[in-house]
Amino acid sequence: MTARRFDAVIFDLDGTLLATEQMTIETGEAALARMGRVAPDGLLASLVGIDEPTSRGILRDHLGADFDFPHLDRMWAEAMIERRDRDGIPLRPHVHTLLDALRVAGLPFAIATSSTGDQAREKLAAAGLTDSFDIVVTRSDVPSPKPAPDVYLLAARRLGIEPARCLAFEDSDVGAIAARAAGMTVVQVPDMVPLSGENADFLATDLIAGARGIGLLAA
């Protein structure tokens, strides 16, 4: 019998399991438009996978330090909630197929996300995934968000698995850096932003292709 390469799988949330990136960009652009501002081309897409303090700094550089960010936050959040409540949150391709395969194989899995605890719970509920994950580690649970490895290390600890025996699925470079820094094997499945894959062990077009390419599932 061939030895199993991985003992657990840890997923990023936004852009990896959930197709939230386009929603975030579109609602952000709408919020800015309501404030009489137009986001420079590619600005909001460049924030994909970046933690909130860092992304706020980038926005401040483009919009000015005196921009009314609290008002933008409120309008953006309202637009996201309206969109989520109206349409739900779609999944990235093959999410249920991969989770079902992991259950059959007896491999535990978890989430490690840069979302806050409240945000993660709301998103999982809107996507119909609340009951799929017993372990959800968020930036509310750790000292430092991605690209620090904290969320991945805590997820592995809660799973009771050594990080080196964990496979991480990510969409962003920031997340891939975090998972690699935690000592995990990294499959990167880009969403909105094309990536070189230099921070990943395998760059895939979708979750199933990544799982097969890295040897998690039979080809």
mmCIF file of N, CA, C and O in Angstrom, residues 86-173:
data_model
loop_
_atom_site.group_PDB
_atom_site.id
_atom_site.type_symbol
_atom_site.label_atom_id
_atom_site.label_comp_id
_atom_site.label_asym_id
_atom_site.label_seq_id
_atom_site.Cartn_x
_atom_site.Cartn_y
_atom_site.Cartn_z
ATOM 1 N N ARG A 86 -29.394 38.872 -1.516
ATOM 2 C CA ARG A 86 -30.162 38.690 -2.747
ATOM 3 C C ARG A 86 -29.739 37.447 -3.507
ATOM 4 O O ARG A 86 -30.565 36.652 -3.963
ATOM 5 N N ASP A 87 -28.421 37.264 -3.632
ATOM 6 C CA ASP A 87 -27.899 36.225 -4.518
ATOM 7 C C ASP A 87 -27.214 35.065 -3.796
ATOM 8 O O ASP A 87 -26.892 34.055 -4.418
ATOM 9 N N GLY A 88 -26.989 35.209 -2.464
ATOM 10 C CA GLY A 88 -26.162 34.224 -1.778
ATOM 11 C C GLY A 88 -24.710 34.411 -2.185
ATOM 12 O O GLY A 88 -24.340 35.398 -2.836
ATOM 13 N N ILE A 89 -23.851 33.463 -1.818
ATOM 14 C CA ILE A 89 -22.440 33.506 -2.228
ATOM 15 C C ILE A 89 -22.148 32.241 -3.017
ATOM 16 O O ILE A 89 -22.265 31.128 -2.482
ATOM 17 N N PRO A 90 -21.783 32.382 -4.286
ATOM 18 C CA PRO A 90 -21.497 31.190 -5.091
ATOM 19 C C PRO A 90 -20.178 30.543 -4.682
ATOM 20 O O PRO A 90 -19.284 31.204 -4.134
ATOM 21 N N LEU A 91 -20.078 29.259 -4.940
ATOM 22 C CA LEU A 91 -18.861 28.514 -4.645
ATOM 23 C C LEU A 91 -17.956 28.497 -5.860
ATOM 24 O O LEU A 91 -18.408 28.582 -7.008
ATOM 25 N N ARG A 92 -16.671 28.353 -5.616
ATOM 26 C CA ARG A 92 -15.739 28.073 -6.703
ATOM 27 C C ARG A 92 -16.042 26.668 -7.243
ATOM 28 O O ARG A 92 -16.626 25.826 -6.533
ATOM 29 N N PRO A 93 -15.630 26.365 -8.472
ATOM 30 C CA PRO A 93 -15.925 25.052 -9.056
ATOM 31 C C PRO A 93 -15.386 23.888 -8.214
ATOM 32 O O PRO A 93 -14.285 23.961 -7.667
ATOM 33 N N HIS A 94 -16.199 22.830 -8.095
ATOM 34 C CA HIS A 94 -15.826 21.526 -7.534
ATOM 35 C C HIS A 94 -15.627 21.514 -6.021
ATOM 36 O O HIS A 94 -15.029 20.572 -5.485
ATOM 37 N N VAL A 95 -16.129 22.528 -5.311
ATOM 38 C CA VAL A 95 -15.953 22.547 -3.855
ATOM 39 C C VAL A 95 -16.583 21.310 -3.213
ATOM 40 O O VAL A 95 -15.924 20.584 -2.444
ATOM 41 N N HIS A 96 -17.839 21.039 -3.496
ATOM 42 C CA HIS A 96 -18.507 19.905 -2.866
ATOM 43 C C HIS A 96 -17.884 18.575 -3.300
ATOM 44 O O HIS A 96 -17.774 17.639 -2.492
ATOM 45 N N THR A 97 -17.459 18.498 -4.541
ATOM 46 C CA THR A 97 -16.833 17.266 -5.027
ATOM 47 C C THR A 97 -15.568 16.962 -4.236
ATOM 48 O O THR A 97 -15.337 15.816 -3.817
ATOM 49 N N LEU A 98 -14.751 17.979 -3.997
ATOM 50 C CA LEU A 98 -13.508 17.761 -3.260
ATOM 51 C C LEU A 98 -13.788 17.458 -1.790
ATOM 52 O O LEU A 98 -13.176 16.538 -1.217
ATOM 53 N N LEU A 99 -14.697 18.178 -1.166
ATOM 54 C CA LEU A 99 -15.008 17.912 0.239
ATOM 55 C C LEU A 99 -15.565 16.501 0.415
ATOM 56 O O LEU A 99 -15.214 15.803 1.374
ATOM 57 N N ASP A 100 -16.415 16.067 -0.512
ATOM 58 C CA ASP A 100 -16.944 14.699 -0.440
ATOM 59 C C ASP A 100 -15.830 13.674 -0.571
ATOM 60 O O ASP A 100 -15.816 12.651 0.142
ATOM 61 N N ALA A 101 -14.873 13.938 -1.458
ATOM 62 C CA ALA A 101 -13.752 13.008 -1.646
ATOM 63 C C ALA A 101 -12.887 12.928 -0.388
ATOM 64 O O ALA A 101 -12.408 11.845 -0.021
ATOM 65 N N LEU A 102 -12.706 14.060 0.294
ATOM 66 C CA LEU A 102 -11.923 14.059 1.532
ATOM 67 C C LEU A 102 -12.634 13.266 2.626
ATOM 68 O O LEU A 102 -11.999 12.541 3.393
ATOM 69 N N ARG A 103 -13.941 13.406 2.697
ATOM 70 C CA ARG A 103 -14.703 12.637 3.697
ATOM 71 C C ARG A 103 -14.574 11.137 3.440
ATOM 72 O O ARG A 103 -14.374 10.349 4.372
ATOM 73 N N VAL A 104 -14.698 10.759 2.183
ATOM 74 C CA VAL A 104 -14.580 9.342 1.830
ATOM 75 C C VAL A 104 -13.196 8.818 2.187
ATOM 76 O O VAL A 104 -13.045 7.689 2.676
ATOM 77 N N ALA A 105 -12.167 9.636 1.976
ATOM 78 C CA ALA A 105 -10.796 9.234 2.257
ATOM 79 C C ALA A 105 -10.465 9.299 3.746
ATOM 80 O O ALA A 105 -9.398 8.835 4.171
ATOM 81 N N GLY A 106 -11.345 9.893 4.534
ATOM 82 C CA GLY A 106 -11.101 10.014 5.968
ATOM 83 C C GLY A 106 -10.082 11.073 6.319
ATOM 84 O O GLY A 106 -9.466 11.019 7.390
ATOM 85 N N LEU A 107 -9.914 12.073 5.438
ATOM 86 C CA LEU A 107 -8.960 13.151 5.693
ATOM 87 C C LEU A 107 -9.673 14.334 6.339
ATOM 88 O O LEU A 107 -10.646 14.851 5.786
ATOM 89 N N PRO A 108 -9.206 14.789 7.486
ATOM 90 C CA PRO A 108 -9.825 15.959 8.111
ATOM 91 C C PRO A 108 -9.466 17.228 7.341
ATOM 92 O O PRO A 108 -8.437 17.291 6.658
ATOM 93 N N PHE A 109 -10.320 18.250 7.468
ATOM 94 C CA PHE A 109 -10.038 19.511 6.773
ATOM 95 C C PHE A 109 -10.551 20.674 7.601
ATOM 96 O O PHE A 109 -11.395 20.517 8.490
ATOM 97 N N ALA A 110 -10.014 21.868 7.299
ATOM 98 C CA ALA A 110 -10.319 23.063 8.069
ATOM 99 C C ALA A 110 -10.210 24.279 7.159
ATOM 100 O O ALA A 110 -9.786 24.176 6.004
ATOM 101 N N ILE A 111 -10.566 25.437 7.715
ATOM 102 C CA ILE A 111 -10.440 26.712 7.015
ATOM 103 C C ILE A 111 -9.459 27.586 7.775
ATOM 104 O O ILE A 111 -9.461 27.634 9.010
ATOM 105 N N ALA A 112 -8.624 28.321 7.026
ATOM 106 C CA ALA A 112 -7.734 29.335 7.589
ATOM 107 C C ALA A 112 -7.913 30.594 6.744
ATOM 108 O O ALA A 112 -7.493 30.633 5.586
ATOM 109 N N THR A 113 -8.537 31.624 7.309
ATOM 110 C CA THR A 113 -8.944 32.782 6.522
ATOM 111 C C THR A 113 -8.501 34.103 7.133
ATOM 112 O O THR A 113 -8.329 34.221 8.348
ATOM 113 N N SER A 114 -8.377 35.101 6.269
ATOM 114 C CA SER A 114 -8.079 36.460 6.718
ATOM 115 C C SER A 114 -9.337 37.220 7.101
ATOM 116 O O SER A 114 -9.256 38.364 7.550
ATOM 117 N N SER A 115 -10.507 36.616 6.903
ATOM 118 C CA SER A 115 -11.747 37.227 7.372
ATOM 119 C C SER A 115 -11.802 37.189 8.892
ATOM 120 O O SER A 115 -11.132 36.373 9.531
ATOM 121 N N THR A 116 -12.602 38.074 9.478
ATOM 122 C CA THR A 116 -12.837 38.006 10.917
ATOM 123 C C THR A 116 -13.761 36.828 11.214
ATOM 124 O O THR A 116 -14.363 36.240 10.302
ATOM 125 N N GLY A 117 -13.921 36.515 12.473
ATOM 126 C CA GLY A 117 -14.802 35.419 12.855
ATOM 127 C C GLY A 117 -16.233 35.652 12.415
ATOM 128 O O GLY A 117 -16.876 34.762 11.842
ATOM 129 N N ASP A 118 -16.752 36.864 12.648
ATOM 130 C CA ASP A 118 -18.125 37.172 12.244
ATOM 131 C C ASP A 118 -18.276 37.104 10.727
ATOM 132 O O ASP A 118 -19.265 36.569 10.208
ATOM 133 N N GLN A 119 -17.326 37.672 10.016
ATOM 134 C CA GLN A 119 -17.399 37.655 8.552
ATOM 135 C C GLN A 119 -17.387 36.227 8.016
ATOM 136 O O GLN A 119 -18.159 35.886 7.116
ATOM 137 N N ALA A 120 -16.510 35.402 8.560
ATOM 138 C CA ALA A 120 -16.409 34.020 8.086
ATOM 139 C C ALA A 120 -17.713 33.264 8.321
ATOM 140 O O ALA A 120 -18.190 32.537 7.438
ATOM 141 N N ARG A 121 -18.308 33.429 9.504
ATOM 142 C CA ARG A 121 -19.571 32.737 9.801
ATOM 143 C C ARG A 121 -20.680 33.184 8.846
ATOM 144 O O ARG A 121 -21.467 32.355 8.356
ATOM 145 N N GLU A 122 -20.752 34.486 8.581
ATOM 146 C CA GLU A 122 -21.789 34.999 7.685
ATOM 147 C C GLU A 122 -21.590 34.476 6.265
ATOM 148 O O GLU A 122 -22.553 34.096 5.583
ATOM 149 N N LYS A 123 -20.353 34.451 5.798
ATOM 150 C CA LYS A 123 -20.072 33.981 4.447
ATOM 151 C C LYS A 123 -20.370 32.492 4.300
ATOM 152 O O LYS A 123 -20.956 32.058 3.301
ATOM 153 N N LEU A 124 -19.953 31.706 5.274
ATOM 154 C CA LEU A 124 -20.219 30.270 5.207
ATOM 155 C C LEU A 124 -21.716 29.991 5.205
ATOM 156 O O LEU A 124 -22.187 29.106 4.481
ATOM 157 N N ALA A 125 -22.467 30.755 5.991
ATOM 158 C CA ALA A 125 -23.913 30.568 6.014
ATOM 159 C C ALA A 125 -24.531 30.916 4.665
ATOM 160 O O ALA A 125 -25.385 30.188 4.143
ATOM 161 N N ALA A 126 -24.085 32.029 4.078
ATOM 162 C CA ALA A 126 -24.637 32.460 2.796
ATOM 163 C C ALA A 126 -24.279 31.505 1.673
ATOM 164 O O ALA A 126 -24.990 31.421 0.666
ATOM 165 N N ALA A 127 -23.181 30.771 1.828
ATOM 166 C CA ALA A 127 -22.745 29.814 0.810
ATOM 167 C C ALA A 127 -23.255 28.400 1.074
ATOM 168 O O ALA A 127 -23.001 27.496 0.282
ATOM 169 N N GLY A 128 -23.944 28.205 2.208
ATOM 170 C CA GLY A 128 -24.454 26.884 2.531
ATOM 171 C C GLY A 128 -23.394 25.919 3.018
ATOM 172 O O GLY A 128 -23.549 24.705 2.891
ATOM 173 N N LEU A 129 -22.313 26.433 3.605
ATOM 174 C CA LEU A 129 -21.204 25.580 4.038
ATOM 175 C C LEU A 129 -21.039 25.531 5.561
ATOM 176 O O LEU A 129 -20.055 24.972 6.047
ATOM 177 N N THR A 130 -21.979 26.086 6.296
ATOM 178 C CA THR A 130 -21.826 26.152 7.749
ATOM 179 C C THR A 130 -21.556 24.781 8.366
ATOM 180 O O THR A 130 -20.706 24.642 9.255
ATOM 181 N N ASP A 131 -22.270 23.771 7.917
ATOM 182 C CA ASP A 131 -22.144 22.442 8.515
ATOM 183 C C ASP A 131 -20.983 21.629 7.941
ATOM 184 O O ASP A 131 -20.746 20.496 8.383
ATOM 185 N N SER A 132 -20.261 22.199 6.990
ATOM 186 C CA SER A 132 -19.189 21.443 6.337
ATOM 187 C C SER A 132 -17.865 21.519 7.090
ATOM 188 O O SER A 132 -17.001 20.660 6.899
ATOM 189 N N PHE A 133 -17.705 22.533 7.950
ATOM 190 C CA PHE A 133 -16.413 22.752 8.599
ATOM 191 C C PHE A 133 -16.579 22.866 10.108
ATOM 192 O O PHE A 133 -17.278 23.759 10.600
ATOM 193 N N ASP A 134 -15.921 21.972 10.825
ATOM 194 C CA ASP A 134 -15.912 22.036 12.281
ATOM 195 C C ASP A 134 -14.835 22.992 12.787
ATOM 196 O O ASP A 134 -14.954 23.549 13.881
ATOM 197 N N ILE A 135 -13.776 23.151 12.000
ATOM 198 C CA ILE A 135 -12.656 24.002 12.409
ATOM 199 C C ILE A 135 -12.515 25.149 11.415
ATOM 200 O O ILE A 135 -12.244 24.935 10.226
ATOM 201 N N VAL A 136 -12.733 26.358 11.904
ATOM 202 C CA VAL A 136 -12.599 27.568 11.097
ATOM 203 C C VAL A 136 -11.728 28.544 11.873
ATOM 204 O O VAL A 136 -12.137 29.066 12.919
ATOM 205 N N VAL A 137 -10.520 28.785 11.381
ATOM 206 C CA VAL A 137 -9.592 29.704 12.037
ATOM 207 C C VAL A 137 -9.593 31.010 11.255
ATOM 208 O O VAL A 137 -9.409 31.014 10.033
ATOM 209 N N THR A 138 -9.806 32.122 11.951
ATOM 210 C CA THR A 138 -9.900 33.430 11.307
ATOM 211 C C THR A 138 -8.845 34.369 11.869
ATOM 212 O O THR A 138 -8.149 34.046 12.837
ATOM 213 N N ARG A 139 -8.776 35.544 11.278
ATOM 214 C CA ARG A 139 -7.787 36.494 11.775
ATOM 215 C C ARG A 139 -8.142 36.983 13.175
ATOM 216 O O ARG A 139 -7.292 37.545 13.873
ATOM 217 N N SER A 140 -9.388 36.776 13.601
ATOM 218 C CA SER A 140 -9.776 37.121 14.973
ATOM 219 C C SER A 140 -9.118 36.211 15.999
ATOM 220 O O SER A 140 -9.063 36.546 17.181
ATOM 221 N N ASP A 141 -8.602 35.071 15.541
ATOM 222 C CA ASP A 141 -8.064 34.061 16.458
ATOM 223 C C ASP A 141 -6.556 34.148 16.648
ATOM 224 O O ASP A 141 -6.011 33.412 17.479
ATOM 225 N N VAL A 142 -5.876 35.004 15.885
ATOM 226 C CA VAL A 142 -4.414 34.981 15.879
ATOM 227 C C VAL A 142 -3.838 36.388 16.007
ATOM 228 O O VAL A 142 -4.524 37.374 15.733
ATOM 229 N N PRO A 143 -2.561 36.494 16.396
ATOM 230 C CA PRO A 143 -1.942 37.813 16.525
ATOM 231 C C PRO A 143 -1.772 38.536 15.187
ATOM 232 O O PRO A 143 -1.969 39.751 15.111
ATOM 233 N N SER A 144 -1.398 37.793 14.133
ATOM 234 C CA SER A 144 -1.082 38.429 12.855
ATOM 235 C C SER A 144 -1.791 37.710 11.709
ATOM 236 O O SER A 144 -1.787 36.477 11.655
ATOM 237 N N PRO A 145 -2.378 38.474 10.771
ATOM 238 C CA PRO A 145 -3.048 37.861 9.624
ATOM 239 C C PRO A 145 -2.039 37.438 8.566
ATOM 240 O O PRO A 145 -0.834 37.696 8.680
ATOM 241 N N LYS A 146 -2.504 36.778 7.530
ATOM 242 C CA LYS A 146 -1.655 36.462 6.387
ATOM 243 C C LYS A 146 -1.040 37.773 5.853
ATOM 244 O O LYS A 146 -1.701 38.805 5.887
ATOM 245 N N PRO A 147 0.208 37.790 5.428
ATOM 246 C CA PRO A 147 1.053 36.645 5.064
ATOM 247 C C PRO A 147 1.782 35.957 6.221
ATOM 248 O O PRO A 147 2.586 35.065 5.980
ATOM 249 N N ALA A 148 1.535 36.376 7.454
ATOM 250 C CA ALA A 148 2.071 35.611 8.583
ATOM 251 C C ALA A 148 1.426 34.218 8.586
ATOM 252 O O ALA A 148 0.284 34.055 8.150
ATOM 253 N N PRO A 149 2.118 33.217 9.077
ATOM 254 C CA PRO A 149 1.597 31.841 9.019
ATOM 255 C C PRO A 149 0.624 31.487 10.132
ATOM 256 O O PRO A 149 0.142 30.355 10.204
ATOM 257 N N ASP A 150 0.278 32.452 10.991
ATOM 258 C CA ASP A 150 -0.444 32.160 12.224
ATOM 259 C C ASP A 150 -1.737 31.369 12.025
ATOM 260 O O ASP A 150 -2.009 30.416 12.768
ATOM 261 N N VAL A 151 -2.585 31.790 11.061
ATOM 262 C CA VAL A 151 -3.871 31.098 10.908
ATOM 263 C C VAL A 151 -3.672 29.649 10.470
ATOM 264 O O VAL A 151 -4.405 28.747 10.903
ATOM 265 N N TYR A 152 -2.655 29.406 9.649
ATOM 266 C CA TYR A 152 -2.394 28.044 9.203
ATOM 267 C C TYR A 152 -1.819 27.190 10.333
ATOM 268 O O TYR A 152 -2.193 26.022 10.489
ATOM 269 N N LEU A 153 -0.937 27.764 11.106
ATOM 270 C CA LEU A 153 -0.360 27.009 12.221
ATOM 271 C C LEU A 153 -1.426 26.649 13.253
ATOM 272 O O LEU A 153 -1.447 25.529 13.779
ATOM 273 N N LEU A 154 -2.335 27.601 13.531
ATOM 274 C CA LEU A 154 -3.390 27.319 14.502
ATOM 275 C C LEU A 154 -4.371 26.278 13.949
ATOM 276 O O LEU A 154 -4.832 25.400 14.691
ATOM 277 N N ALA A 155 -4.676 26.351 12.659
ATOM 278 C CA ALA A 155 -5.569 25.351 12.061
ATOM 279 C C ALA A 155 -4.969 23.956 12.173
ATOM 280 O O ALA A 155 -5.658 22.986 12.523
ATOM 281 N N ALA A 156 -3.684 23.832 11.884
ATOM 282 C CA ALA A 156 -3.020 22.531 12.001
ATOM 283 C C ALA A 156 -3.037 22.046 13.446
ATOM 284 O O ALA A 156 -3.274 20.855 13.715
ATOM 285 N N ARG A 157 -2.803 22.958 14.383
ATOM 286 C CA ARG A 157 -2.803 22.580 15.796
ATOM 287 C C ARG A 157 -4.180 22.091 16.222
ATOM 288 O O ARG A 157 -4.298 21.097 16.951
ATOM 289 N N ARG A 158 -5.227 22.773 15.777
ATOM 290 C CA ARG A 158 -6.583 22.349 16.137
ATOM 291 C C ARG A 158 -6.964 21.024 15.475
ATOM 292 O O ARG A 158 -7.763 20.263 16.021
ATOM 293 N N LEU A 159 -6.395 20.760 14.311
ATOM 294 C CA LEU A 159 -6.622 19.476 13.657
ATOM 295 C C LEU A 159 -5.815 18.360 14.310
ATOM 296 O O LEU A 159 -6.115 17.178 14.129
ATOM 297 N N GLY A 160 -4.761 18.744 15.036
ATOM 298 C CA GLY A 160 -3.876 17.759 15.636
ATOM 299 C C GLY A 160 -2.924 17.136 14.633
ATOM 300 O O GLY A 160 -2.469 15.999 14.810
ATOM 301 N N ILE A 161 -2.584 17.888 13.584
ATOM 302 C CA ILE A 161 -1.724 17.398 12.508
ATOM 303 C C ILE A 161 -0.502 18.296 12.378
ATOM 304 O O ILE A 161 -0.610 19.523 12.458
ATOM 305 N N GLU A 162 0.676 17.691 12.175
ATOM 306 C CA GLU A 162 1.881 18.478 11.941
ATOM 307 C C GLU A 162 1.723 19.291 10.657
ATOM 308 O O GLU A 162 1.218 18.766 9.650
ATOM 309 N N PRO A 163 2.148 20.567 10.654
ATOM 310 C CA PRO A 163 2.007 21.391 9.455
ATOM 311 C C PRO A 163 2.607 20.757 8.202
ATOM 312 O O PRO A 163 2.047 20.895 7.104
ATOM 313 N N ALA A 164 3.722 20.068 8.346
ATOM 314 C CA ALA A 164 4.372 19.461 7.178
ATOM 315 C C ALA A 164 3.524 18.370 6.542
ATOM 316 O O ALA A 164 3.753 17.994 5.390
ATOM 317 N N ARG A 165 2.536 17.875 7.282
ATOM 318 C CA ARG A 165 1.656 16.830 6.758
ATOM 319 C C ARG A 165 0.327 17.406 6.257
ATOM 320 O O ARG A 165 -0.586 16.660 5.936
ATOM 321 N N CYS A 166 0.245 18.747 6.187
ATOM 322 C CA CYS A 166 -0.966 19.420 5.737
ATOM 323 C C CYS A 166 -0.796 19.955 4.324
ATOM 324 O O CYS A 166 0.269 20.463 3.954
ATOM 325 N N LEU A 167 -1.870 19.868 3.559
ATOM 326 C CA LEU A 167 -1.926 20.475 2.231
ATOM 327 C C LEU A 167 -2.824 21.695 2.316
ATOM 328 O O LEU A 167 -3.941 21.624 2.843
ATOM 329 N N ALA A 168 -2.349 22.829 1.806
ATOM 330 C CA ALA A 168 -3.119 24.073 1.826
ATOM 331 C C ALA A 168 -3.560 24.437 0.420
ATOM 332 O O ALA A 168 -2.781 24.344 -0.532
ATOM 333 N N PHE A 169 -4.812 24.868 0.309
ATOM 334 C CA PHE A 169 -5.334 25.400 -0.944
ATOM 335 C C PHE A 169 -5.528 26.900 -0.788
ATOM 336 O O PHE A 169 -6.198 27.358 0.141
ATOM 337 N N GLU A 170 -4.953 27.653 -1.706
ATOM 338 C CA GLU A 170 -5.008 29.109 -1.670
ATOM 339 C C GLU A 170 -5.261 29.657 -3.074
ATOM 340 O O GLU A 170 -4.959 28.995 -4.070
ATOM 341 N N ASP A 171 -5.777 30.884 -3.137
ATOM 342 C CA ASP A 171 -5.871 31.552 -4.434
ATOM 343 C C ASP A 171 -4.862 32.685 -4.564
ATOM 344 O O ASP A 171 -4.352 32.940 -5.650
ATOM 345 N N SER A 172 -4.538 33.369 -3.479
ATOM 346 C CA SER A 172 -3.701 34.570 -3.559
ATOM 347 C C SER A 172 -2.244 34.279 -3.210
ATOM 348 O O SER A 172 -1.922 33.289 -2.549
ATOM 349 N N ASP A 173 -1.370 35.189 -3.646
ATOM 350 C CA ASP A 173 0.048 35.076 -3.282
ATOM 351 C C ASP A 173 0.248 35.291 -1.793
ATOM 352 O O ASP A 173 1.073 34.629 -1.166
#
